[in-house]
Amino acid sequence: MQALLAVTFWLIPFAGARHGAAAQRAAEGEVVRQGFPAAVLTGRGVDFGASAASLVLAASIGLAFAVLGALNLAGADLGRILTWIAQPIILVLGLIVMPGEIWTTRFVGAAFRKSGDPAVRDLDVGSMVEAARRAYPAWLPLAVITRFALATAGSVLVMVLLLV
């Protein structure tokens, strides 16, 4: 499970780096089609791409979980100890951060509504997010859901297996 989780931490940012600019352009095009300025997204922190920092972070997390998986498969005590540190952290991140990747429309829409900003109040967030999604490969939603499942339920299962 840790190795599979590692793969998702490499695949998803790769898709973001490769297709993120096109997704951003598509989202901005949809925003303009709705009568809003394209800058309304970046001005409010909405970016469908992957920054260099996010790529490094994701690759590092992926490497860490690949190493943990290898250590645990080899039966190394160090793997068990490090897993007890890393797995709860990824579980918490999975519960706090990753839902925003799965339910993007809901999270962005809620953030825009809470902002009270009249510039985004009437924006059709669903259409904007769907325009961005079409720019990504078809496998990306499955990879995002898989990462969420592995980070949450998978983490619980890994910790249970460590107990037995």
PDB file of C-alpha atoms in Angstrom:
ATOM      1  CA  MET A   1       0.000   0.000   0.000  1.00  0.00           C
ATOM      2  CA  GLN A   2       2.850   2.372   0.770  1.00  0.00           C
ATOM      3  CA  ALA A   3       4.391   1.764  -2.657  1.00  0.00           C
ATOM      4  CA  LEU A   4       1.043   2.420  -4.363  1.00  0.00           C
ATOM      5  CA  LEU A   5       0.644   5.601  -2.348  1.00  0.00           C
ATOM      6  CA  ALA A   6       4.121   6.634  -3.468  1.00  0.00           C
ATOM      7  CA  VAL A   7       3.150   6.169  -7.117  1.00  0.00           C
ATOM      8  CA  THR A   8       0.145   8.454  -6.713  1.00  0.00           C
ATOM      9  CA  PHE A   9       2.391  11.135  -5.229  1.00  0.00           C
ATOM     10  CA  TRP A  10       4.452  11.005  -8.427  1.00  0.00           C
ATOM     11  CA  LEU A  11       1.624  10.681 -10.968  1.00  0.00           C
ATOM     12  CA  ILE A  12      -0.717  13.428  -9.798  1.00  0.00           C
ATOM     13  CA  PRO A  13       1.870  16.246  -9.667  1.00  0.00           C
ATOM     14  CA  PHE A  14       3.259  15.077 -13.014  1.00  0.00           C
ATOM     15  CA  ALA A  15      -0.210  15.546 -14.525  1.00  0.00           C
ATOM     16  CA  GLY A  16      -0.439  18.951 -12.844  1.00  0.00           C
ATOM     17  CA  ALA A  17       2.923  20.022 -14.239  1.00  0.00           C
ATOM     18  CA  ARG A  18       2.207  18.690 -17.717  1.00  0.00           C
ATOM     19  CA  HIS A  19      -1.429  19.777 -18.092  1.00  0.00           C
ATOM     20  CA  GLY A  20      -1.897  22.456 -15.423  1.00  0.00           C
ATOM     21  CA  ALA A  21      -1.254  25.436 -17.677  1.00  0.00           C
ATOM     22  CA  ALA A  22      -3.830  24.160 -20.183  1.00  0.00           C
ATOM     23  CA  ALA A  23      -6.291  23.524 -17.344  1.00  0.00           C
ATOM     24  CA  GLN A  24      -5.731  27.054 -16.027  1.00  0.00           C
ATOM     25  CA  ARG A  25      -6.303  28.523 -19.509  1.00  0.00           C
ATOM     26  CA  ALA A  26      -9.480  26.449 -19.882  1.00  0.00           C
ATOM     27  CA  ALA A  27     -10.787  27.606 -16.495  1.00  0.00           C
ATOM     28  CA  GLU A  28      -9.952  31.223 -17.292  1.00  0.00           C
ATOM     29  CA  GLY A  29     -11.646  30.869 -20.682  1.00  0.00           C
ATOM     30  CA  GLU A  30     -14.791  29.620 -18.969  1.00  0.00           C
ATOM     31  CA  VAL A  31     -14.652  32.498 -16.493  1.00  0.00           C
ATOM     32  CA  VAL A  32     -14.356  34.990 -19.379  1.00  0.00           C
ATOM     33  CA  ARG A  33     -17.229  33.228 -21.182  1.00  0.00           C
ATOM     34  CA  GLN A  34     -19.325  33.880 -18.061  1.00  0.00           C
ATOM     35  CA  GLY A  35     -18.468  37.589 -18.238  1.00  0.00           C
ATOM     36  CA  PHE A  36     -15.772  37.799 -15.566  1.00  0.00           C
ATOM     37  CA  PRO A  37     -12.154  38.860 -16.033  1.00  0.00           C
ATOM     38  CA  ALA A  38      -9.704  35.946 -16.362  1.00  0.00           C
ATOM     39  CA  ALA A  39      -7.625  37.335 -13.487  1.00  0.00           C
ATOM     40  CA  VAL A  40     -10.495  36.655 -11.064  1.00  0.00           C
ATOM     41  CA  LEU A  41      -9.047  33.166 -10.497  1.00  0.00           C
ATOM     42  CA  THR A  42      -5.384  33.910  -9.909  1.00  0.00           C
ATOM     43  CA  GLY A  43      -6.363  36.969  -7.904  1.00  0.00           C
ATOM     44  CA  ARG A  44      -8.146  34.628  -5.494  1.00  0.00           C
ATOM     45  CA  GLY A  45      -5.478  31.934  -5.406  1.00  0.00           C
ATOM     46  CA  VAL A  46      -7.120  29.473  -7.801  1.00  0.00           C
ATOM     47  CA  ASP A  47      -4.403  27.733  -9.797  1.00  0.00           C
ATOM     48  CA  PHE A  48      -4.889  24.381 -11.525  1.00  0.00           C
ATOM     49  CA  GLY A  49      -1.180  23.864 -12.148  1.00  0.00           C
ATOM     50  CA  ALA A  50       1.652  22.444 -10.083  1.00  0.00           C
ATOM     51  CA  SER A  51       4.325  24.750  -8.706  1.00  0.00           C
ATOM     52  CA  ALA A  52       7.954  23.708  -8.447  1.00  0.00           C
ATOM     53  CA  ALA A  53       7.594  23.592  -4.667  1.00  0.00           C
ATOM     54  CA  SER A  54       4.553  21.300  -4.855  1.00  0.00           C
ATOM     55  CA  LEU A  55       6.396  19.009  -7.268  1.00  0.00           C
ATOM     56  CA  VAL A  56       9.391  18.718  -4.944  1.00  0.00           C
ATOM     57  CA  LEU A  57       7.165  18.138  -1.919  1.00  0.00           C
ATOM     58  CA  ALA A  58       5.072  15.480  -3.665  1.00  0.00           C
ATOM     59  CA  ALA A  59       8.135  13.708  -5.091  1.00  0.00           C
ATOM     60  CA  SER A  60       9.720  13.709  -1.630  1.00  0.00           C
ATOM     61  CA  ILE A  61       6.602  12.260  -0.022  1.00  0.00           C
ATOM     62  CA  GLY A  62       6.459   9.662  -2.781  1.00  0.00           C
ATOM     63  CA  LEU A  63      10.110   8.744  -2.238  1.00  0.00           C
ATOM     64  CA  ALA A  64       9.580   8.508   1.523  1.00  0.00           C
ATOM     65  CA  PHE A  65       6.658   6.118   1.134  1.00  0.00           C
ATOM     66  CA  ALA A  66       8.472   4.039  -1.478  1.00  0.00           C
ATOM     67  CA  VAL A  67      11.368   3.641   0.961  1.00  0.00           C
ATOM     68  CA  LEU A  68       8.995   2.851   3.830  1.00  0.00           C
ATOM     69  CA  GLY A  69       7.254   0.232   1.727  1.00  0.00           C
ATOM     70  CA  ALA A  70      10.567  -1.385   0.810  1.00  0.00           C
ATOM     71  CA  LEU A  71      11.778  -1.325   4.419  1.00  0.00           C
ATOM     72  CA  ASN A  72       8.547  -2.856   5.671  1.00  0.00           C
ATOM     73  CA  LEU A  73       8.536  -5.549   3.000  1.00  0.00           C
ATOM     74  CA  ALA A  74      12.108  -6.381   3.998  1.00  0.00           C
ATOM     75  CA  GLY A  75      10.986  -6.681   7.620  1.00  0.00           C
ATOM     76  CA  ALA A  76      13.312  -3.926   8.844  1.00  0.00           C
ATOM     77  CA  ASP A  77      12.530  -2.599  12.309  1.00  0.00           C
ATOM     78  CA  LEU A  78      13.440   0.895  11.093  1.00  0.00           C
ATOM     79  CA  GLY A  79      10.582   0.668   8.591  1.00  0.00           C
ATOM     80  CA  ARG A  80       8.085  -0.082  11.362  1.00  0.00           C
ATOM     81  CA  ILE A  81       9.334   2.796  13.511  1.00  0.00           C
ATOM     82  CA  LEU A  82       9.307   5.303  10.653  1.00  0.00           C
ATOM     83  CA  THR A  83       5.892   4.085   9.505  1.00  0.00           C
ATOM     84  CA  TRP A  84       4.480   4.812  12.976  1.00  0.00           C
ATOM     85  CA  ILE A  85       5.677   8.395  12.473  1.00  0.00           C
ATOM     86  CA  ALA A  86       4.790   8.938   8.813  1.00  0.00           C
ATOM     87  CA  GLN A  87       1.531   7.029   8.438  1.00  0.00           C
ATOM     88  CA  PRO A  88      -0.492   9.055  10.980  1.00  0.00           C
ATOM     89  CA  ILE A  89       0.792  12.261   9.385  1.00  0.00           C
ATOM     90  CA  ILE A  90      -0.340  11.180   5.916  1.00  0.00           C
ATOM     91  CA  LEU A  91      -3.667  10.054   7.407  1.00  0.00           C
ATOM     92  CA  VAL A  92      -4.272  13.536   8.822  1.00  0.00           C
ATOM     93  CA  LEU A  93      -3.202  15.162   5.554  1.00  0.00           C
ATOM     94  CA  GLY A  94      -5.499  12.796   3.708  1.00  0.00           C
ATOM     95  CA  LEU A  95      -8.411  13.861   5.857  1.00  0.00           C
ATOM     96  CA  ILE A  96      -7.672  17.593   5.749  1.00  0.00           C
ATOM     97  CA  VAL A  97      -6.014  18.412   2.410  1.00  0.00           C
ATOM     98  CA  MET A  98      -6.992  15.733  -0.092  1.00  0.00           C
ATOM     99  CA  PRO A  99     -10.786  16.147   0.016  1.00  0.00           C
ATOM    100  CA  GLY A 100     -10.299  19.516  -1.702  1.00  0.00           C
ATOM    101  CA  GLU A 101      -8.795  17.665  -4.660  1.00  0.00           C
ATOM    102  CA  ILE A 102     -11.762  15.319  -4.939  1.00  0.00           C
ATOM    103  CA  TRP A 103     -14.556  17.824  -4.308  1.00  0.00           C
ATOM    104  CA  THR A 104     -12.935  20.835  -5.978  1.00  0.00           C
ATOM    105  CA  THR A 105     -16.208  22.415  -7.088  1.00  0.00           C
ATOM    106  CA  ARG A 106     -17.644  22.259  -3.584  1.00  0.00           C
ATOM    107  CA  PHE A 107     -14.503  23.632  -1.904  1.00  0.00           C
ATOM    108  CA  VAL A 108     -13.866  26.455  -4.395  1.00  0.00           C
ATOM    109  CA  GLY A 109     -17.553  27.391  -4.454  1.00  0.00           C
ATOM    110  CA  ALA A 110     -17.691  27.511  -0.663  1.00  0.00           C
ATOM    111  CA  ALA A 111     -14.528  29.622  -0.506  1.00  0.00           C
ATOM    112  CA  PHE A 112     -15.932  32.083  -3.041  1.00  0.00           C
ATOM    113  CA  ARG A 113     -19.256  32.330  -1.180  1.00  0.00           C
ATOM    114  CA  LYS A 114     -17.529  32.837   2.187  1.00  0.00           C
ATOM    115  CA  SER A 115     -15.309  35.545   0.740  1.00  0.00           C
ATOM    116  CA  GLY A 116     -18.310  37.819   0.269  1.00  0.00           C
ATOM    117  CA  ASP A 117     -16.533  39.053  -2.858  1.00  0.00           C
ATOM    118  CA  PRO A 118     -19.151  40.310  -5.337  1.00  0.00           C
ATOM    119  CA  ALA A 119     -16.678  39.678  -8.173  1.00  0.00           C
ATOM    120  CA  VAL A 120     -17.099  35.911  -7.759  1.00  0.00           C
ATOM    121  CA  ARG A 121     -20.550  35.592  -6.166  1.00  0.00           C
ATOM    122  CA  ASP A 122     -22.322  34.742  -9.449  1.00  0.00           C
ATOM    123  CA  LEU A 123     -19.531  32.676 -10.988  1.00  0.00           C
ATOM    124  CA  ASP A 124     -20.632  29.187 -12.072  1.00  0.00           C
ATOM    125  CA  VAL A 125     -17.832  27.327 -10.287  1.00  0.00           C
ATOM    126  CA  GLY A 126     -18.996  23.917 -11.542  1.00  0.00           C
ATOM    127  CA  SER A 127     -18.582  24.932 -15.183  1.00  0.00           C
ATOM    128  CA  MET A 128     -15.225  26.518 -14.458  1.00  0.00           C
ATOM    129  CA  VAL A 129     -13.874  23.413 -12.672  1.00  0.00           C
ATOM    130  CA  GLU A 130     -15.263  21.128 -15.383  1.00  0.00           C
ATOM    131  CA  ALA A 131     -13.481  23.177 -18.056  1.00  0.00           C
ATOM    132  CA  ALA A 132     -10.217  22.708 -16.165  1.00  0.00           C
ATOM    133  CA  ARG A 133     -10.835  18.973 -15.651  1.00  0.00           C
ATOM    134  CA  ARG A 134     -11.244  18.407 -19.377  1.00  0.00           C
ATOM    135  CA  ALA A 135      -7.642  19.569 -19.888  1.00  0.00           C
ATOM    136  CA  TYR A 136      -6.270  16.790 -17.668  1.00  0.00           C
ATOM    137  CA  PRO A 137      -5.845  13.130 -18.647  1.00  0.00           C
ATOM    138  CA  ALA A 138      -8.871  10.900 -18.101  1.00  0.00           C
ATOM    139  CA  TRP A 139      -6.998   8.786 -15.506  1.00  0.00           C
ATOM    140  CA  LEU A 140      -6.344  11.710 -13.151  1.00  0.00           C
ATOM    141  CA  PRO A 141      -9.620  11.567 -11.155  1.00  0.00           C
ATOM    142  CA  LEU A 142      -9.041   7.859 -10.496  1.00  0.00           C
ATOM    143  CA  ALA A 143      -5.481   8.592  -9.312  1.00  0.00           C
ATOM    144  CA  VAL A 144      -6.761  11.338  -6.987  1.00  0.00           C
ATOM    145  CA  ILE A 145      -9.419   9.074  -5.489  1.00  0.00           C
ATOM    146  CA  THR A 146      -6.896   6.249  -5.164  1.00  0.00           C
ATOM    147  CA  ARG A 147      -4.460   8.516  -3.329  1.00  0.00           C
ATOM    148  CA  PHE A 148      -7.222   9.661  -0.982  1.00  0.00           C
ATOM    149  CA  ALA A 149      -8.247   6.059  -0.273  1.00  0.00           C
ATOM    150  CA  LEU A 150      -4.658   4.937   0.306  1.00  0.00           C
ATOM    151  CA  ALA A 151      -3.847   7.954   2.500  1.00  0.00           C
ATOM    152  CA  THR A 152      -6.915   7.460   4.676  1.00  0.00           C
ATOM    153  CA  ALA A 153      -8.247   3.887   4.768  1.00  0.00           C
ATOM    154  CA  GLY A 154      -4.901   2.541   3.594  1.00  0.00           C
ATOM    155  CA  SER A 155      -3.090   4.312   6.414  1.00  0.00           C
ATOM    156  CA  VAL A 156      -5.472   2.854   8.975  1.00  0.00           C
ATOM    157  CA  LEU A 157      -4.946  -0.594   7.498  1.00  0.00           C
ATOM    158  CA  VAL A 158      -1.134  -0.209   7.497  1.00  0.00           C
ATOM    159  CA  MET A 159      -1.206   0.803  11.164  1.00  0.00           C
ATOM    160  CA  VAL A 160      -3.492  -2.125  12.040  1.00  0.00           C
ATOM    161  CA  LEU A 161      -1.157  -4.507  10.209  1.00  0.00           C
ATOM    162  CA  LEU A 162       1.779  -3.118  12.157  1.00  0.00           C
ATOM    163  CA  LEU A 163      -0.042  -3.957  15.373  1.00  0.00           C
ATOM    164  CA  VAL A 164      -0.509  -7.613  14.467  1.00  0.00           C
TER     165      VAL A 164
END
